[in-house]
Short mmCIF file of C-alpha atoms in Angstrom, two decimals:
data_model
loop_
_atom_site.label_atom_id
_atom_site.label_comp_id
_atom_site.label_asym_id
_atom_site.label_seq_id
_atom_site.Cartn_x
_atom_site.Cartn_y
_atom_site.Cartn_z
CA MET A 17 -15.52 31.81 9.20
CA ILE A 18 -14.02 29.16 6.97
CA LYS A 19 -14.42 25.82 7.23
CA ILE A 20 -11.17 24.08 6.91
CA ILE A 21 -11.58 20.19 5.57
CA THR A 22 -9.04 17.77 7.03
CA SER A 23 -8.28 14.20 5.55
CA LEU A 24 -5.66 11.91 6.63
CA ILE A 25 -3.88 9.26 7.33
CA THR A 26 -0.84 7.73 9.79
CA ASN A 27 0.41 4.42 11.62
CA ASP A 28 -1.71 3.75 14.35
CA LYS A 29 -1.49 4.33 18.42
CA PRO A 30 -3.27 6.20 21.00
CA GLY A 31 -3.18 9.75 20.79
CA ILE A 32 -3.78 10.61 17.55
CA ILE A 33 -6.89 12.66 17.69
CA GLU A 34 -6.28 14.59 20.75
CA GLN A 35 -3.17 16.09 18.94
CA LEU A 36 -4.79 17.13 15.81
CA ALA A 37 -7.57 18.37 18.74
CA LYS A 38 -5.15 20.61 20.51
CA ILE A 39 -3.67 22.07 17.84
CA VAL A 40 -7.65 22.71 15.98
CA THR A 41 -8.39 24.66 19.61
CA HIS A 42 -4.87 26.20 20.35
CA HIS A 43 -5.84 28.22 16.97
CA ASN A 44 -9.71 28.43 18.53
CA GLY A 45 -11.14 26.57 15.49
CA ASN A 46 -14.39 24.31 16.99
CA TRP A 47 -14.44 20.39 16.01
CA GLU A 48 -17.64 20.32 13.95
CA ALA A 49 -17.71 16.87 12.18
CA SER A 50 -15.89 14.11 12.09
CA ASN A 51 -15.56 10.32 10.57
CA PHE A 52 -11.93 8.15 11.32
CA SER A 53 -11.30 4.57 11.88
CA GLN A 54 -8.41 2.01 12.38
CA LEU A 55 -7.64 0.20 8.64
CA ALA A 56 -5.35 -2.37 9.03
CA GLY A 57 -3.04 -0.85 10.82
CA LYS A 58 -3.39 2.76 10.08
CA PHE A 59 -5.34 5.23 11.64
CA ALA A 60 -7.27 7.88 8.98
CA GLY A 61 -10.23 9.87 9.07
CA VAL A 62 -11.45 13.47 7.60
CA VAL A 63 -12.77 16.31 9.95
CA GLU A 64 -14.70 19.28 9.61
CA ILE A 65 -12.58 22.28 12.11
CA SER A 66 -14.57 26.04 11.51
CA VAL A 67 -12.22 29.31 11.94
CA ALA A 68 -11.59 32.77 11.97
CA GLU A 69 -10.67 34.36 8.93
CA GLU A 70 -7.45 35.60 11.21
CA GLN A 71 -6.41 32.39 12.07
CA GLN A 72 -7.09 30.24 8.58
CA THR A 73 -3.51 30.64 7.87
CA GLN A 74 -1.68 29.26 11.70
CA LEU A 75 -4.00 26.35 12.02
CA ILE A 76 -3.09 25.02 7.98
CA THR A 77 0.21 26.26 8.16
CA ALA A 78 0.22 23.95 11.81
CA LEU A 79 -1.98 20.58 11.07
CA GLN A 80 0.29 20.63 7.89
CA GLN A 81 3.49 20.39 10.66
CA LEU A 82 1.92 16.39 11.20
CA GLN A 83 3.32 15.69 7.65
CA GLN A 84 6.83 16.25 10.40
CA ALA A 85 5.00 12.98 11.98
CA ASP A 86 4.49 10.39 9.42
CA PHE A 87 1.26 11.66 9.08
CA ILE A 88 -0.24 12.22 5.71
CA ILE A 89 -2.32 15.01 5.64
CA ASP A 90 -4.15 16.48 2.45
CA ILE A 91 -6.51 20.18 3.19
CA ALA A 92 -9.32 21.83 1.75
CA THR A 93 -10.82 25.56 2.39
CA SER A 94 -14.36 26.68 1.94
CA SER A 95 -16.56 29.39 2.77
CA LEU A 96 -19.86 27.61 3.02
CA SER A 97 -21.63 27.00 5.66
CA ASN A 98 -23.59 23.48 6.34
CA GLU A 99 -26.03 22.07 3.74
CA GLN A 100 -29.19 23.53 4.32
CA ALA A 101 -31.35 21.24 5.74
CA LYS A 102 -32.53 19.40 3.10
CA THR A 103 -34.97 14.78 3.53
CA SER A 104 -32.16 12.71 3.32
CA HIS A 105 -32.46 9.11 3.19
CA ILE A 106 -30.83 5.92 4.24
CA ILE A 107 -30.24 2.87 2.27
CA GLU A 108 -29.15 0.34 3.76
CA VAL A 109 -27.59 -2.62 1.64
CA THR A 110 -26.63 -6.07 2.25
CA GLY A 111 -25.37 -9.57 -0.25
CA ASN A 112 -23.05 -11.71 -1.00
CA ASP A 113 -19.40 -9.62 -1.27
CA ARG A 114 -17.30 -8.99 -4.90
CA ASN A 115 -15.40 -7.50 -6.42
CA GLY A 116 -16.86 -4.03 -8.27
CA ILE A 117 -19.82 -4.46 -5.49
CA ILE A 118 -19.43 -0.08 -4.12
CA LYS A 119 -18.84 0.50 -7.82
CA ASP A 120 -22.24 -1.13 -8.91
CA VAL A 121 -23.87 0.92 -6.53
CA SER A 122 -21.89 3.63 -6.63
CA SER A 123 -23.06 4.23 -10.70
CA VAL A 124 -26.63 3.43 -9.64
CA LEU A 125 -27.30 5.97 -7.53
CA ALA A 126 -25.03 9.09 -9.97
CA LYS A 127 -27.06 7.57 -12.82
CA ASN A 128 -30.13 8.85 -10.71
CA ASN A 129 -28.47 12.17 -9.70
CA ILE A 130 -28.70 11.34 -6.30
CA ASN A 131 -26.47 12.57 -3.52
CA VAL A 132 -23.54 10.76 -1.28
CA LEU A 133 -24.10 11.82 2.03
CA LYS A 134 -22.43 9.85 4.25
CA LEU A 135 -21.36 6.07 2.79
CA SER A 136 -20.28 3.62 5.57
CA SER A 137 -19.23 -0.74 4.68
CA GLU A 138 -17.69 -2.88 5.69
CA THR A 139 -17.21 -6.97 4.75
CA SER A 140 -18.15 -10.02 7.84
CA PRO A 141 -18.07 -13.81 7.46
CA ALA A 142 -21.57 -14.76 6.23
CA PRO A 143 -20.96 -18.79 7.62
CA ASN A 144 -24.20 -19.84 5.51
CA TRP A 145 -21.98 -18.80 2.64
CA GLY A 146 -18.95 -20.22 2.81
CA GLY A 147 -18.20 -16.71 2.20
CA ASN A 148 -18.87 -12.69 3.11
CA LEU A 149 -21.63 -10.62 3.13
CA PHE A 150 -21.47 -7.09 2.61
CA LYS A 151 -23.15 -4.47 4.26
CA ALA A 152 -23.36 -0.52 3.42
CA ILE A 153 -25.27 2.54 5.00
CA ILE A 154 -25.98 5.59 3.07
CA GLU A 155 -26.78 8.98 3.53
CA ILE A 156 -28.14 10.07 0.02
CA GLN A 157 -29.82 13.09 -0.68
CA ALA A 158 -32.06 12.68 -4.13
CA SER A 159 -34.07 16.14 -6.04
CA ASP A 160 -37.88 13.88 -5.43
CA THR A 161 -38.84 10.05 -5.43
CA ASN A 162 -38.88 9.43 -8.20
CA ALA A 163 -35.31 9.27 -8.08
CA ILE A 164 -34.97 7.21 -5.22
CA ASP A 165 -37.66 4.26 -6.39
CA ALA A 166 -35.30 4.28 -9.62
CA ALA A 167 -32.20 4.10 -6.79
CA ILE A 168 -33.71 1.28 -5.55
CA ASP A 169 -34.90 -0.82 -8.19
CA GLY A 170 -31.22 -0.02 -9.88
CA LEU A 171 -30.11 -1.65 -6.40
CA GLU A 172 -31.55 -4.49 -6.66
CA SER A 173 -30.76 -5.24 -9.88
CA ILE A 174 -27.31 -5.79 -9.78
CA THR A 175 -28.31 -9.26 -8.11
CA ASP A 176 -30.79 -10.95 -6.73
CA ASP A 177 -28.78 -12.14 -3.88
CA LEU A 178 -28.75 -7.73 -2.72
CA ILE A 179 -30.97 -6.24 0.28
CA VAL A 180 -31.77 -2.97 0.20
CA ASP A 181 -33.83 -1.35 2.48
CA ILE A 182 -35.06 2.69 2.96
CA THR A 183 -35.25 4.77 6.19
CA LEU A 184 -36.35 8.37 5.58
CA LEU A 185 -34.90 10.54 7.86
#
């Protein structure tokens, strides 16, 4: 089996997932994982598809044809299976929003050799503070607990209003 990772951006409208799913099904692909969001009037996301090697070229060609329908498509392939099951952790980071907060958070994780498996972030009004509240949920893997402890210390030192919680999965 070949893994095809496809990212896309297009104008938001009903039926985008269905259109993509029909292509995958028509070429005997298996939709394994995805993450999609509507962002600023655009629909963006990524999907992992597994497909038999003999169907790979036809599926990729069909996905690329979406570019004619105003999709921005990027496709990567891999013969690797899903990551072996490893212990992962969830880190929740909450604090006042400011420019560069994602850069600072990701820098601390990288310096501690922590792999980001999934990152979801958002800002929302913080009425009591008069600004926006930043929140990120980050699924990570680390080589050892010392790296995680060091990362938490590093995250908490970014600013005094940042709250960091961690959950073992």
